Structure formats: C-alpha cells, structure tokens
JSON list of C-alpha atoms and ligand atoms in Angstrom, two decimals:
[
{"chain": "A", "resi": 1, "resn": "MET", "atom": "CA", "xyz": [14.78, 13.79, -16.16]},
{"chain": "A", "resi": 2, "resn": "ARG", "atom": "CA", "xyz": [11.62, 15.56, -15.29]},
{"chain": "A", "resi": 3, "resn": "LEU", "atom": "CA", "xyz": [11.52, 18.83, -13.24]},
{"chain": "A", "resi": 4, "resn": "SER", "atom": "CA", "xyz": [8.58, 19.96, -11.13]},
{"chain": "A", "resi": 5, "resn": "VAL", "atom": "CA", "xyz": [8.74, 23.53, -9.64]},
{"chain": "A", "resi": 6, "resn": "ILE", "atom": "CA", "xyz": [5.95, 23.86, -7.23]},
{"chain": "A", "resi": 7, "resn": "ASP", "atom": "CA", "xyz": [4.04, 27.07, -7.88]},
{"chain": "A", "resi": 8, "resn": "HIS", "atom": "CA", "xyz": [1.97, 27.54, -4.74]},
{"chain": "A", "resi": 9, "resn": "PRO", "atom": "CA", "xyz": [1.54, 30.62, -2.45]},
{"chain": "A", "resi": 10, "resn": "LEU", "atom": "CA", "xyz": [2.13, 28.58, 0.78]},
{"chain": "A", "resi": 11, "resn": "VAL", "atom": "CA", "xyz": [5.28, 27.18, -0.71]},
{"chain": "A", "resi": 12, "resn": "ALA", "atom": "CA", "xyz": [6.56, 30.58, -1.73]},
{"chain": "A", "resi": 13, "resn": "HIS", "atom": "CA", "xyz": [5.57, 32.16, 1.64]},
{"chain": "A", "resi": 14, "resn": "LYS", "atom": "CA", "xyz": [7.43, 29.48, 3.67]},
{"chain": "A", "resi": 15, "resn": "LEU", "atom": "CA", "xyz": [10.54, 29.58, 1.37]},
{"chain": "A", "resi": 16, "resn": "THR", "atom": "CA", "xyz": [10.71, 33.43, 1.79]},
{"chain": "A", "resi": 17, "resn": "ALA", "atom": "CA", "xyz": [10.80, 32.95, 5.58]},
{"chain": "A", "resi": 18, "resn": "LEU", "atom": "CA", "xyz": [13.53, 30.24, 5.19]},
{"chain": "A", "resi": 19, "resn": "ARG", "atom": "CA", "xyz": [15.63, 32.58, 3.13]},
{"chain": "A", "resi": 20, "resn": "ASP", "atom": "CA", "xyz": [15.48, 35.37, 5.79]},
{"chain": "A", "resi": 21, "resn": "ARG", "atom": "CA", "xyz": [18.86, 35.46, 7.47]},
{"chain": "A", "resi": 22, "resn": "THR", "atom": "CA", "xyz": [17.17, 36.52, 10.75]},
{"chain": "A", "resi": 23, "resn": "THR", "atom": "CA", "xyz": [15.18, 33.23, 10.86]},
{"chain": "A", "resi": 24, "resn": "ASP", "atom": "CA", "xyz": [16.51, 31.27, 13.85]},
{"chain": "A", "resi": 25, "resn": "SER", "atom": "CA", "xyz": [17.29, 27.47, 13.76]},
{"chain": "A", "resi": 26, "resn": "PRO", "atom": "CA", "xyz": [14.06, 26.29, 15.57]},
{"chain": "A", "resi": 27, "resn": "THR", "atom": "CA", "xyz": [11.93, 28.31, 13.17]},
{"chain": "A", "resi": 28, "resn": "PHE", "atom": "CA", "xyz": [14.08, 27.24, 10.19]},
{"chain": "A", "resi": 29, "resn": "ARG", "atom": "CA", "xyz": [13.59, 23.57, 11.10]},
{"chain": "A", "resi": 30, "resn": "ARG", "atom": "CA", "xyz": [9.84, 23.98, 11.56]},
{"chain": "A", "resi": 31, "resn": "LEU", "atom": "CA", "xyz": [9.47, 25.79, 8.19]},
{"chain": "A", "resi": 32, "resn": "ALA", "atom": "CA", "xyz": [11.72, 23.25, 6.40]},
{"chain": "A", "resi": 33, "resn": "ASP", "atom": "CA", "xyz": [9.54, 20.46, 7.77]},
{"chain": "A", "resi": 34, "resn": "GLU", "atom": "CA", "xyz": [6.30, 22.13, 6.63]},
{"chain": "A", "resi": 35, "resn": "LEU", "atom": "CA", "xyz": [7.76, 22.90, 3.18]},
{"chain": "A", "resi": 36, "resn": "VAL", "atom": "CA", "xyz": [8.81, 19.32, 2.57]},
{"chain": "A", "resi": 37, "resn": "THR", "atom": "CA", "xyz": [5.37, 18.05, 3.42]},
{"chain": "A", "resi": 38, "resn": "LEU", "atom": "CA", "xyz": [3.91, 20.46, 0.74]},
{"chain": "A", "resi": 39, "resn": "LEU", "atom": "CA", "xyz": [6.60, 19.29, -1.81]},
{"chain": "A", "resi": 40, "resn": "ALA", "atom": "CA", "xyz": [6.04, 15.67, -0.85]},
{"chain": "A", "resi": 41, "resn": "TYR", "atom": "CA", "xyz": [2.35, 16.00, -1.74]},
{"chain": "A", "resi": 42, "resn": "GLU", "atom": "CA", "xyz": [3.38, 16.67, -5.42]},
{"chain": "A", "resi": 43, "resn": "ALA", "atom": "CA", "xyz": [6.47, 14.35, -5.31]},
{"chain": "A", "resi": 44, "resn": "THR", "atom": "CA", "xyz": [4.32, 11.35, -4.44]},
{"chain": "A", "resi": 45, "resn": "ARG", "atom": "CA", "xyz": [1.81, 11.94, -7.19]},
{"chain": "A", "resi": 46, "resn": "ASP", "atom": "CA", "xyz": [3.08, 8.91, -9.12]},
{"chain": "A", "resi": 47, "resn": "VAL", "atom": "CA", "xyz": [3.56, 6.55, -6.25]},
{"chain": "A", "resi": 48, "resn": "ALA", "atom": "CA", "xyz": [2.37, 3.05, -7.15]},
{"chain": "A", "resi": 49, "resn": "VAL", "atom": "CA", "xyz": [-0.94, 1.98, -5.66]},
{"chain": "A", "resi": 50, "resn": "GLU", "atom": "CA", "xyz": [-3.08, -1.18, -5.98]},
{"chain": "A", "resi": 51, "resn": "PRO", "atom": "CA", "xyz": [-6.74, -1.85, -5.51]},
{"chain": "A", "resi": 52, "resn": "HIS", "atom": "CA", "xyz": [-7.67, -2.55, -1.91]},
{"chain": "A", "resi": 53, "resn": "PRO", "atom": "CA", "xyz": [-11.14, -3.68, -0.59]},
{"chain": "A", "resi": 54, "resn": "VAL", "atom": "CA", "xyz": [-12.61, -1.68, 2.32]},
{"chain": "A", "resi": 55, "resn": "THR", "atom": "CA", "xyz": [-15.91, -1.84, 4.09]},
{"chain": "A", "resi": 56, "resn": "THR", "atom": "CA", "xyz": [-17.32, 1.48, 5.10]},
{"chain": "A", "resi": 57, "resn": "PRO", "atom": "CA", "xyz": [-20.09, 1.71, 7.77]},
{"chain": "A", "resi": 58, "resn": "VAL", "atom": "CA", "xyz": [-22.48, 1.77, 4.81]},
{"chain": "A", "resi": 59, "resn": "ALA", "atom": "CA", "xyz": [-21.15, -0.61, 2.16]},
{"chain": "A", "resi": 60, "resn": "PRO", "atom": "CA", "xyz": [-18.12, -2.46, 0.88]},
{"chain": "A", "resi": 61, "resn": "THR", "atom": "CA", "xyz": [-16.23, -0.75, -1.82]},
{"chain": "A", "resi": 62, "resn": "THR", "atom": "CA", "xyz": [-12.73, -0.83, -3.38]},
{"chain": "A", "resi": 63, "resn": "GLY", "atom": "CA", "xyz": [-10.13, 1.78, -2.63]},
{"chain": "A", "resi": 64, "resn": "VAL", "atom": "CA", "xyz": [-6.35, 1.78, -3.07]},
{"chain": "A", "resi": 65, "resn": "ARG", "atom": "CA", "xyz": [-3.27, 1.25, -0.93]},
{"chain": "A", "resi": 66, "resn": "ILE", "atom": "CA", "xyz": [0.40, 1.87, -1.65]},
{"chain": "A", "resi": 67, "resn": "ARG", "atom": "CA", "xyz": [1.79, -1.21, -3.49]},
{"chain": "A", "resi": 68, "resn": "SER", "atom": "CA", "xyz": [4.74, -3.36, -2.32]},
{"chain": "A", "resi": 69, "resn": "PRO", "atom": "CA", "xyz": [7.71, -3.07, -2.49]},
{"chain": "A", "resi": 70, "resn": "LYS", "atom": "CA", "xyz": [7.36, -0.07, -0.13]},
{"chain": "A", "resi": 71, "resn": "PRO", "atom": "CA", "xyz": [8.82, 3.26, -1.24]},
{"chain": "A", "resi": 72, "resn": "ILE", "atom": "CA", "xyz": [12.15, 4.20, 0.40]},
{"chain": "A", "resi": 73, "resn": "VAL", "atom": "CA", "xyz": [13.04, 7.56, 1.63]},
{"chain": "A", "resi": 74, "resn": "VAL", "atom": "CA", "xyz": [16.73, 8.47, 1.52]},
{"chain": "A", "resi": 75, "resn": "PRO", "atom": "CA", "xyz": [17.84, 11.62, 3.34]},
{"chain": "A", "resi": 76, "resn": "ILE", "atom": "CA", "xyz": [21.34, 12.68, 2.38]},
{"chain": "A", "resi": 77, "resn": "LEU", "atom": "CA", "xyz": [23.26, 13.38, 5.48]},
{"chain": "A", "resi": 78, "resn": "ARG", "atom": "CA", "xyz": [23.43, 15.86, 7.10]},
{"chain": "A", "resi": 79, "resn": "ALA", "atom": "CA", "xyz": [21.05, 18.51, 5.91]},
{"chain": "A", "resi": 80, "resn": "GLY", "atom": "CA", "xyz": [18.61, 15.97, 4.39]},
{"chain": "A", "resi": 81, "resn": "LEU", "atom": "CA", "xyz": [17.75, 14.85, 7.91]},
{"chain": "A", "resi": 82, "resn": "GLY", "atom": "CA", "xyz": [15.94, 18.07, 8.42]},
{"chain": "A", "resi": 83, "resn": "MET", "atom": "CA", "xyz": [13.52, 16.99, 5.68]},
{"chain": "A", "resi": 84, "resn": "LEU", "atom": "CA", "xyz": [12.86, 13.52, 6.97]},
{"chain": "A", "resi": 85, "resn": "ASP", "atom": "CA", "xyz": [9.97, 14.09, 9.46]},
{"chain": "A", "resi": 86, "resn": "GLY", "atom": "CA", "xyz": [8.01, 16.19, 6.85]},
{"chain": "A", "resi": 87, "resn": "MET", "atom": "CA", "xyz": [8.39, 13.41, 4.29]},
{"chain": "A", "resi": 88, "resn": "VAL", "atom": "CA", "xyz": [7.48, 10.37, 6.41]},
{"chain": "A", "resi": 89, "resn": "ARG", "atom": "CA", "xyz": [4.44, 12.27, 7.75]},
{"chain": "A", "resi": 90, "resn": "LEU", "atom": "CA", "xyz": [2.96, 11.77, 4.28]},
{"chain": "A", "resi": 91, "resn": "LEU", "atom": "CA", "xyz": [4.44, 8.39, 3.69]},
{"chain": "A", "resi": 92, "resn": "PRO", "atom": "CA", "xyz": [4.40, 6.68, 7.08]},
{"chain": "A", "resi": 93, "resn": "THR", "atom": "CA", "xyz": [4.72, 3.14, 5.59]},
{"chain": "A", "resi": 94, "resn": "ALA", "atom": "CA", "xyz": [7.92, 4.03, 3.59]},
{"chain": "A", "resi": 95, "resn": "GLU", "atom": "CA", "xyz": [11.22, 2.52, 4.68]},
{"chain": "A", "resi": 96, "resn": "VAL", "atom": "CA", "xyz": [14.15, 4.94, 5.45]},
{"chain": "A", "resi": 97, "resn": "GLY", "atom": "CA", "xyz": [17.79, 4.51, 4.30]},
{"chain": "A", "resi": 98, "resn": "PHE", "atom": "CA", "xyz": [20.62, 6.87, 4.63]},
{"chain": "A", "resi": 99, "resn": "LEU", "atom": "CA", "xyz": [23.35, 8.07, 2.39]},
{"chain": "A", "resi": 100, "resn": "GLY", "atom": "CA", "xyz": [26.18, 10.24, 3.64]},
{"chain": "A", "resi": 101, "resn": "LEU", "atom": "CA", "xyz": [27.67, 12.35, 0.90]},
{"chain": "A", "resi": 102, "resn": "LEU", "atom": "CA", "xyz": [29.49, 15.64, 1.52]},
{"chain": "A", "resi": 103, "resn": "ARG", "atom": "CA", "xyz": [30.96, 18.24, -0.75]},
{"chain": "A", "resi": 104, "resn": "ASP", "atom": "CA", "xyz": [34.69, 18.59, -0.94]},
{"chain": "A", "resi": 105, "resn": "GLU", "atom": "CA", "xyz": [34.89, 22.37, -0.57]},
{"chain": "A", "resi": 106, "resn": "THR", "atom": "CA", "xyz": [37.98, 22.67, -2.78]},
{"chain": "A", "resi": 107, "resn": "THR", "atom": "CA", "xyz": [36.99, 20.28, -5.67]},
{"chain": "A", "resi": 108, "resn": "LEU", "atom": "CA", "xyz": [33.21, 20.81, -5.03]},
{"chain": "A", "resi": 109, "resn": "GLN", "atom": "CA", "xyz": [32.84, 17.02, -5.81]},
{"chain": "A", "resi": 110, "resn": "ALA", "atom": "CA", "xyz": [30.55, 14.61, -3.80]},
{"chain": "A", "resi": 111, "resn": "LYS", "atom": "CA", "xyz": [32.29, 12.06, -1.59]},
{"chain": "A", "resi": 112, "resn": "THR", "atom": "CA", "xyz": [30.50, 9.15, 0.11]},
{"chain": "A", "resi": 113, "resn": "TYR", "atom": "CA", "xyz": [31.18, 8.69, 3.85]},
{"chain": "A", "resi": 114, "resn": "ALA", "atom": "CA", "xyz": [28.22, 6.68, 5.00]},
{"chain": "A", "resi": 115, "resn": "ASN", "atom": "CA", "xyz": [25.59, 4.28, 3.57]},
{"chain": "A", "resi": 116, "resn": "ARG", "atom": "CA", "xyz": [22.74, 2.55, 5.20]},
{"chain": "A", "resi": 117, "resn": "LEU", "atom": "CA", "xyz": [20.60, 1.12, 2.29]},
{"chain": "A", "resi": 118, "resn": "PRO", "atom": "CA", "xyz": [19.53, -2.28, 0.99]},
{"chain": "A", "resi": 119, "resn": "ASP", "atom": "CA", "xyz": [21.96, -3.64, -1.68]},
{"chain": "A", "resi": 120, "resn": "ASP", "atom": "CA", "xyz": [18.92, -4.68, -3.80]},
{"chain": "A", "resi": 121, "resn": "LEU", "atom": "CA", "xyz": [16.52, -1.84, -4.60]},
{"chain": "A", "resi": 122, "resn": "SER", "atom": "CA", "xyz": [14.78, -3.60, -7.50]},
{"chain": "A", "resi": 123, "resn": "GLY", "atom": "CA", "xyz": [11.44, -2.21, -8.19]},
{"chain": "A", "resi": 124, "resn": "ARG", "atom": "CA", "xyz": [11.64, 0.47, -5.43]},
{"chain": "A", "resi": 125, "resn": "HIS", "atom": "CA", "xyz": [10.55, 4.08, -5.67]},
{"chain": "A", "resi": 126, "resn": "CYS", "atom": "CA", "xyz": [13.28, 6.06, -3.91]},
{"chain": "A", "resi": 127, "resn": "PHE", "atom": "CA", "xyz": [12.67, 9.62, -2.57]},
{"chain": "A", "resi": 128, "resn": "VAL", "atom": "CA", "xyz": [16.01, 11.37, -2.12]},
{"chain": "A", "resi": 129, "resn": "LEU", "atom": "CA", "xyz": [15.93, 14.28, 0.34]},
{"chain": "A", "resi": 130, "resn": "ASP", "atom": "CA", "xyz": [18.54, 16.95, -0.17]},
{"chain": "A", "resi": 131, "resn": "PRO", "atom": "CA", "xyz": [17.68, 20.56, 0.59]},
{"chain": "A", "resi": 132, "resn": "MET", "atom": "CA", "xyz": [20.06, 22.32, -1.84]},
{"chain": "A", "resi": 133, "resn": "LEU", "atom": "CA", "xyz": [20.65, 21.25, -5.46]},
{"chain": "A", "resi": 134, "resn": "ALA", "atom": "CA", "xyz": [23.70, 23.33, -5.95]},
{"chain": "A", "resi": 135, "resn": "THR", "atom": "CA", "xyz": [26.37, 21.96, -8.27]},
{"chain": "A", "resi": 136, "resn": "GLY", "atom": "CA", "xyz": [24.46, 18.76, -8.75]},
{"chain": "A", "resi": 137, "resn": "GLY", "atom": "CA", "xyz": [27.44, 16.49, -7.78]},
{"chain": "A", "resi": 138, "resn": "THR", "atom": "CA", "xyz": [25.76, 15.08, -4.53]},
{"chain": "A", "resi": 139, "resn": "LEU", "atom": "CA", "xyz": [22.48, 14.45, -6.33]},
{"chain": "A", "resi": 140, "resn": "VAL", "atom": "CA", "xyz": [24.04, 12.80, -9.42]},
{"chain": "A", "resi": 141, "resn": "ALA", "atom": "CA", "xyz": [26.20, 10.55, -7.12]},
{"chain": "A", "resi": 142, "resn": "SER", "atom": "CA", "xyz": [23.14, 9.65, -4.98]},
{"chain": "A", "resi": 143, "resn": "ILE", "atom": "CA", "xyz": [20.76, 9.00, -7.89]},
{"chain": "A", "resi": 144, "resn": "THR", "atom": "CA", "xyz": [23.48, 6.83, -9.70]},
{"chain": "A", "resi": 145, "resn": "TYR", "atom": "CA", "xyz": [23.99, 4.80, -6.52]},
{"chain": "A", "resi": 146, "resn": "LEU", "atom": "CA", "xyz": [20.23, 4.07, -6.33]},
{"chain": "A", "resi": 147, "resn": "LEU", "atom": "CA", "xyz": [19.79, 3.30, -10.04]},
{"chain": "A", "resi": 148, "resn": "GLU", "atom": "CA", "xyz": [22.78, 1.01, -10.00]},
{"chain": "A", "resi": 149, "resn": "ARG", "atom": "CA", "xyz": [21.07, -1.04, -7.18]},
{"chain": "A", "resi": 150, "resn": "GLY", "atom": "CA", "xyz": [17.85, -1.40, -9.30]},
{"chain": "A", "resi": 151, "resn": "ALA", "atom": "CA", "xyz": [15.70, 1.46, -8.17]},
{"chain": "A", "resi": 152, "resn": "ARG", "atom": "CA", "xyz": [12.70, 1.82, -10.56]},
{"chain": "A", "resi": 153, "resn": "ASP", "atom": "CA", "xyz": [12.01, 5.55, -9.94]},
{"chain": "A", "resi": 154, "resn": "VAL", "atom": "CA", "xyz": [14.06, 8.14, -8.12]},
{"chain": "A", "resi": 155, "resn": "THR", "atom": "CA", "xyz": [12.42, 11.33, -7.13]},
{"chain": "A", "resi": 156, "resn": "ALA", "atom": "CA", "xyz": [14.64, 14.06, -5.55]},
{"chain": "A", "resi": 157, "resn": "ILE", "atom": "CA", "xyz": [12.99, 16.62, -3.30]},
{"chain": "A", "resi": 158, "resn": "CYS", "atom": "CA", "xyz": [15.08, 19.77, -2.94]},
{"chain": "A", "resi": 159, "resn": "LEU", "atom": "CA", "xyz": [13.97, 22.96, -1.20]},
{"chain": "A", "resi": 160, "resn": "LEU", "atom": "CA", "xyz": [15.99, 25.02, -3.84]},
{"chain": "A", "resi": 161, "resn": "ALA", "atom": "CA", "xyz": [17.82, 24.34, -7.03]},
{"chain": "A", "resi": 162, "resn": "ALA", "atom": "CA", "xyz": [20.42, 26.29, -8.95]},
{"chain": "A", "resi": 163, "resn": "PRO", "atom": "CA", "xyz": [20.20, 26.18, -12.85]},
{"chain": "A", "resi": 164, "resn": "GLU", "atom": "CA", "xyz": [23.84, 24.94, -13.08]},
{"chain": "A", "resi": 165, "resn": "GLY", "atom": "CA", "xyz": [23.04, 21.93, -10.88]},
{"chain": "A", "resi": 166, "resn": "LEU", "atom": "CA", "xyz": [19.79, 21.13, -12.65]},
{"chain": "A", "resi": 167, "resn": "GLU", "atom": "CA", "xyz": [21.74, 21.13, -15.91]},
{"chain": "A", "resi": 168, "resn": "VAL", "atom": "CA", "xyz": [24.27, 18.70, -14.54]},
{"chain": "A", "resi": 169, "resn": "VAL", "atom": "CA", "xyz": [21.46, 16.38, -13.29]},
{"chain": "A", "resi": 170, "resn": "ARG", "atom": "CA", "xyz": [19.64, 16.72, -16.58]},
{"chain": "A", "resi": 171, "resn": "GLN", "atom": "CA", "xyz": [22.73, 15.69, -18.58]},
{"chain": "A", "resi": 172, "resn": "ALA", "atom": "CA", "xyz": [23.50, 12.77, -16.30]},
{"chain": "A", "resi": 173, "resn": "PHE", "atom": "CA", "xyz": [19.95, 11.37, -16.54]},
{"chain": "A", "resi": 174, "resn": "ASP", "atom": "CA", "xyz": [18.73, 12.70, -19.84]},
{"chain": "A", "resi": 175, "resn": "ALA", "atom": "CA", "xyz": [17.56, 9.27, -20.91]},
{"chain": "A", "resi": 176, "resn": "HIS", "atom": "CA", "xyz": [15.96, 8.33, -17.58]},
{"chain": "A", "resi": 177, "resn": "ALA", "atom": "CA", "xyz": [12.29, 9.27, -17.68]},
{"chain": "A", "resi": 178, "resn": "GLN", "atom": "CA", "xyz": [12.09, 7.72, -14.12]},
{"chain": "A", "resi": 179, "resn": "VAL", "atom": "CA", "xyz": [14.29, 10.52, -12.52]},
{"chain": "A", "resi": 180, "resn": "THR", "atom": "CA", "xyz": [12.33, 13.50, -11.31]},
{"chain": "A", "resi": 181, "resn": "VAL", "atom": "CA", "xyz": [13.42, 16.62, -9.38]},
{"chain": "A", "resi": 182, "resn": "VAL", "atom": "CA", "xyz": [10.80, 18.41, -7.32]},
{"chain": "A", "resi": 183, "resn": "THR", "atom": "CA", "xyz": [11.75, 21.81, -5.86]},
{"chain": "A", "resi": 184, "resn": "ALA", "atom": "CA", "xyz": [10.12, 24.96, -4.47]},
{"chain": "A", "resi": 185, "resn": "ALA", "atom": "CA", "xyz": [12.16, 27.33, -6.62]},
{"chain": "A", "resi": 186, "resn": "VAL", "atom": "CA", "xyz": [14.94, 27.55, -9.21]},
{"chain": "A", "resi": 187, "resn": "ASP", "atom": "CA", "xyz": [17.21, 30.34, -8.20]},
{"chain": "A", "resi": 188, "resn": "GLU", "atom": "CA", "xyz": [19.51, 32.70, -10.23]},
{"chain": "A", "resi": 189, "resn": "ARG", "atom": "CA", "xyz": [22.93, 31.04, -10.11]},
{"chain": "A", "resi": 190, "resn": "LEU", "atom": "CA", "xyz": [25.80, 29.64, -8.03]},
{"chain": "A", "resi": 191, "resn": "ASP", "atom": "CA", "xyz": [28.44, 31.96, -6.61]},
{"chain": "A", "resi": 192, "resn": "GLU", "atom": "CA", "xyz": [32.24, 31.33, -6.70]},
{"chain": "A", "resi": 193, "resn": "ASN", "atom": "CA", "xyz": [31.94, 29.16, -3.57]},
{"chain": "A", "resi": 194, "resn": "GLY", "atom": "CA", "xyz": [29.17, 26.92, -4.86]},
{"chain": "A", "resi": 195, "resn": "TYR", "atom": "CA", "xyz": [26.42, 28.62, -2.86]},
{"chain": "A", "resi": 196, "resn": "ILE", "atom": "CA", "xyz": [23.00, 29.19, -4.44]},
{"chain": "A", "resi": 197, "resn": "VAL", "atom": "CA", "xyz": [22.23, 32.98, -5.07]},
{"chain": "A", "resi": 198, "resn": "PRO", "atom": "CA", "xyz": [20.00, 34.32, -3.55]},
{"chain": "A", "resi": 199, "resn": "GLY", "atom": "CA", "xyz": [19.56, 30.88, -1.80]},
{"chain": "A", "resi": 200, "resn": "LEU", "atom": "CA", "xyz": [19.28, 30.60, 1.93]},
{"chain": "A", "resi": 201, "resn": "GLY", "atom": "CA", "xyz": [22.85, 30.07, 3.03]},
{"chain": "A", "resi": 202, "resn": "ASP", "atom": "CA", "xyz": [24.17, 26.86, 4.33]},
{"chain": "A", "resi": 203, "resn": "ALA", "atom": "CA", "xyz": [21.15, 24.60, 4.94]},
{"chain": "A", "resi": 204, "resn": "GLY", "atom": "CA", "xyz": [23.01, 22.25, 7.32]},
{"chain": "A", "resi": 205, "resn": "ASP", "atom": "CA", "xyz": [24.31, 25.10, 9.49]},
{"chain": "A", "resi": 206, "resn": "ARG", "atom": "CA", "xyz": [20.94, 26.87, 9.49]},
{"chain": "A", "resi": 207, "resn": "LEU", "atom": "CA", "xyz": [19.20, 23.65, 10.52]},
{"chain": "A", "resi": 208, "resn": "TYR", "atom": "CA", "xyz": [21.69, 22.37, 13.10]},
{"chain": "A", "resi": 209, "resn": "GLY", "atom": "CA", "xyz": [24.16, 25.23, 13.76]},
{"chain": "A", "resi": 210, "resn": "VAL", "atom": "CA", "xyz": [27.84, 25.44, 12.73]},
{"chain": "A", "resi": 211, "resn": "VAL", "atom": "CA", "xyz": [29.70, 22.39, 14.08]},
{"chain": "B", "resi": 1, "resn": "URA", "atom": "N1", "xyz": [24.58, 23.84, 0.11]},
{"chain": "B", "resi": 1, "resn": "URA", "atom": "C1", "xyz": [24.00, 24.67, 0.94]},
{"chain": "B", "resi": 1, "resn": "URA", "atom": "O1", "xyz": [23.72, 24.37, 2.13]},
{"chain": "B", "resi": 1, "resn": "URA", "atom": "N2", "xyz": [23.75, 25.92, 0.48]},
{"chain": "B", "resi": 1, "resn": "URA", "atom": "C2", "xyz": [24.08, 26.33, -0.82]},
{"chain": "B", "resi": 1, "resn": "URA", "atom": "O2", "xyz": [23.68, 27.45, -1.21]},
{"chain": "B", "resi": 1, "resn": "URA", "atom": "C3", "xyz": [24.64, 25.41, -1.64]},
{"chain": "B", "resi": 1, "resn": "URA", "atom": "C4", "xyz": [24.96, 24.15, -1.19]}
]
C-alpha cells in the first residue's frame, strides 16, 4: 500500500475550516468539495493515458487522452457522496458506481447494504471516496470487493485518516503495490467510540445533518 499525505497550504487551510465545529453544513459541503478536487489532482497522478493526435490552430501534434477502460469513481454511501462532485469535476469521463457500507456502532465492523457496480472491473482504476479513514474496516471491505472483481489499481481518497486505520489497511494490502491512500492529514488517534481525534466529527452528519 502506498500513502500520500498532501502537504499544501490550501489543503491545510480548507481542512482547518472543515474541522471547526461552528462551520455550518452548506459551508462544510462546499469546503469538502473543494478539498476533494485538490486531493484528486494528486490522486490521479498515475491515471493511465494514451497518445492522442490533435490539430491546433497552428499545427498537428500528439497529446494524450485518458485510456480505456475508463476509471471508475466509487463513493461509499453516505458520506462519500459529499466528495463525488469534487472528484468528477477533475475526471468527467469516469464512470460512477456506488457501494453502501456502514459501520456497526457496537462491533465497529463494516457491513454492506447497497452495491451498484459492474461485476467485472478487470483493468479498471477505481477511485474510492470515503471522507474518514477511521478503523479501516469500511475501506478494507471496499478495496477487497473491488480487487476481487479484477480492479487493476485502487486509490482511496480520504479527507482524514487515523494511524490505527492506516495500519489496518496497510496490513490488509501490504503486498498490493496498486493500492494507494491519498489524504489531507493523518490525525493523532481514534477515541473509544471510533472517532478520529481531533478529526472533524461525524462527516455524514456534518454534510447532510443528523437523520
Ligand atoms: N466517521 C466519521 O464520520 N468521523 C470519524 O471521526 C470517524 C468515522
């Protein structure tokens, strides 16, 4: 597993505003959207391209275009939906699939409750969107699901990560050079309820309210 922590003043500035308990939901959604676009710029660094001829107003030349099969973006329901627009803004030709996993609050284990993805992901580069890498259970379950269906590369984009969760993902995919986690920061720890400290609270609630 590869880890990329994006060290950039704009990323740190937006993350600080996201952490602020007084930031309201509309502002939180906008900031999350902007932050994902910045993370996505780094996360797509290895996206596969192929040569593509183009004629400028001056002369023909050869550029590149994103290679088929198209990348697939997989927001993890529900909080990952808050990252979708920011991601597809950078990768408008990507396909979008959905995976619904939620954390059982007593066992802290991930359970699947929805899936809208092709059965065959052979050769695909999958971008998993999940704002909080906390215990790592949801991310390990999601990445396993995608690799079992043939995904070539899986890049997880998380706004924040806990060291405990990163270790779980690292142990699960130690041998997989094609698994990458991109995040804005690695925080101190998890608390006894599985929340990231200092974190930003419950990302789903802050995006969409408590339902
Ligand atoms: N999920 C969240 O939304 N926040 C945390 O801190 C941990 C998991």
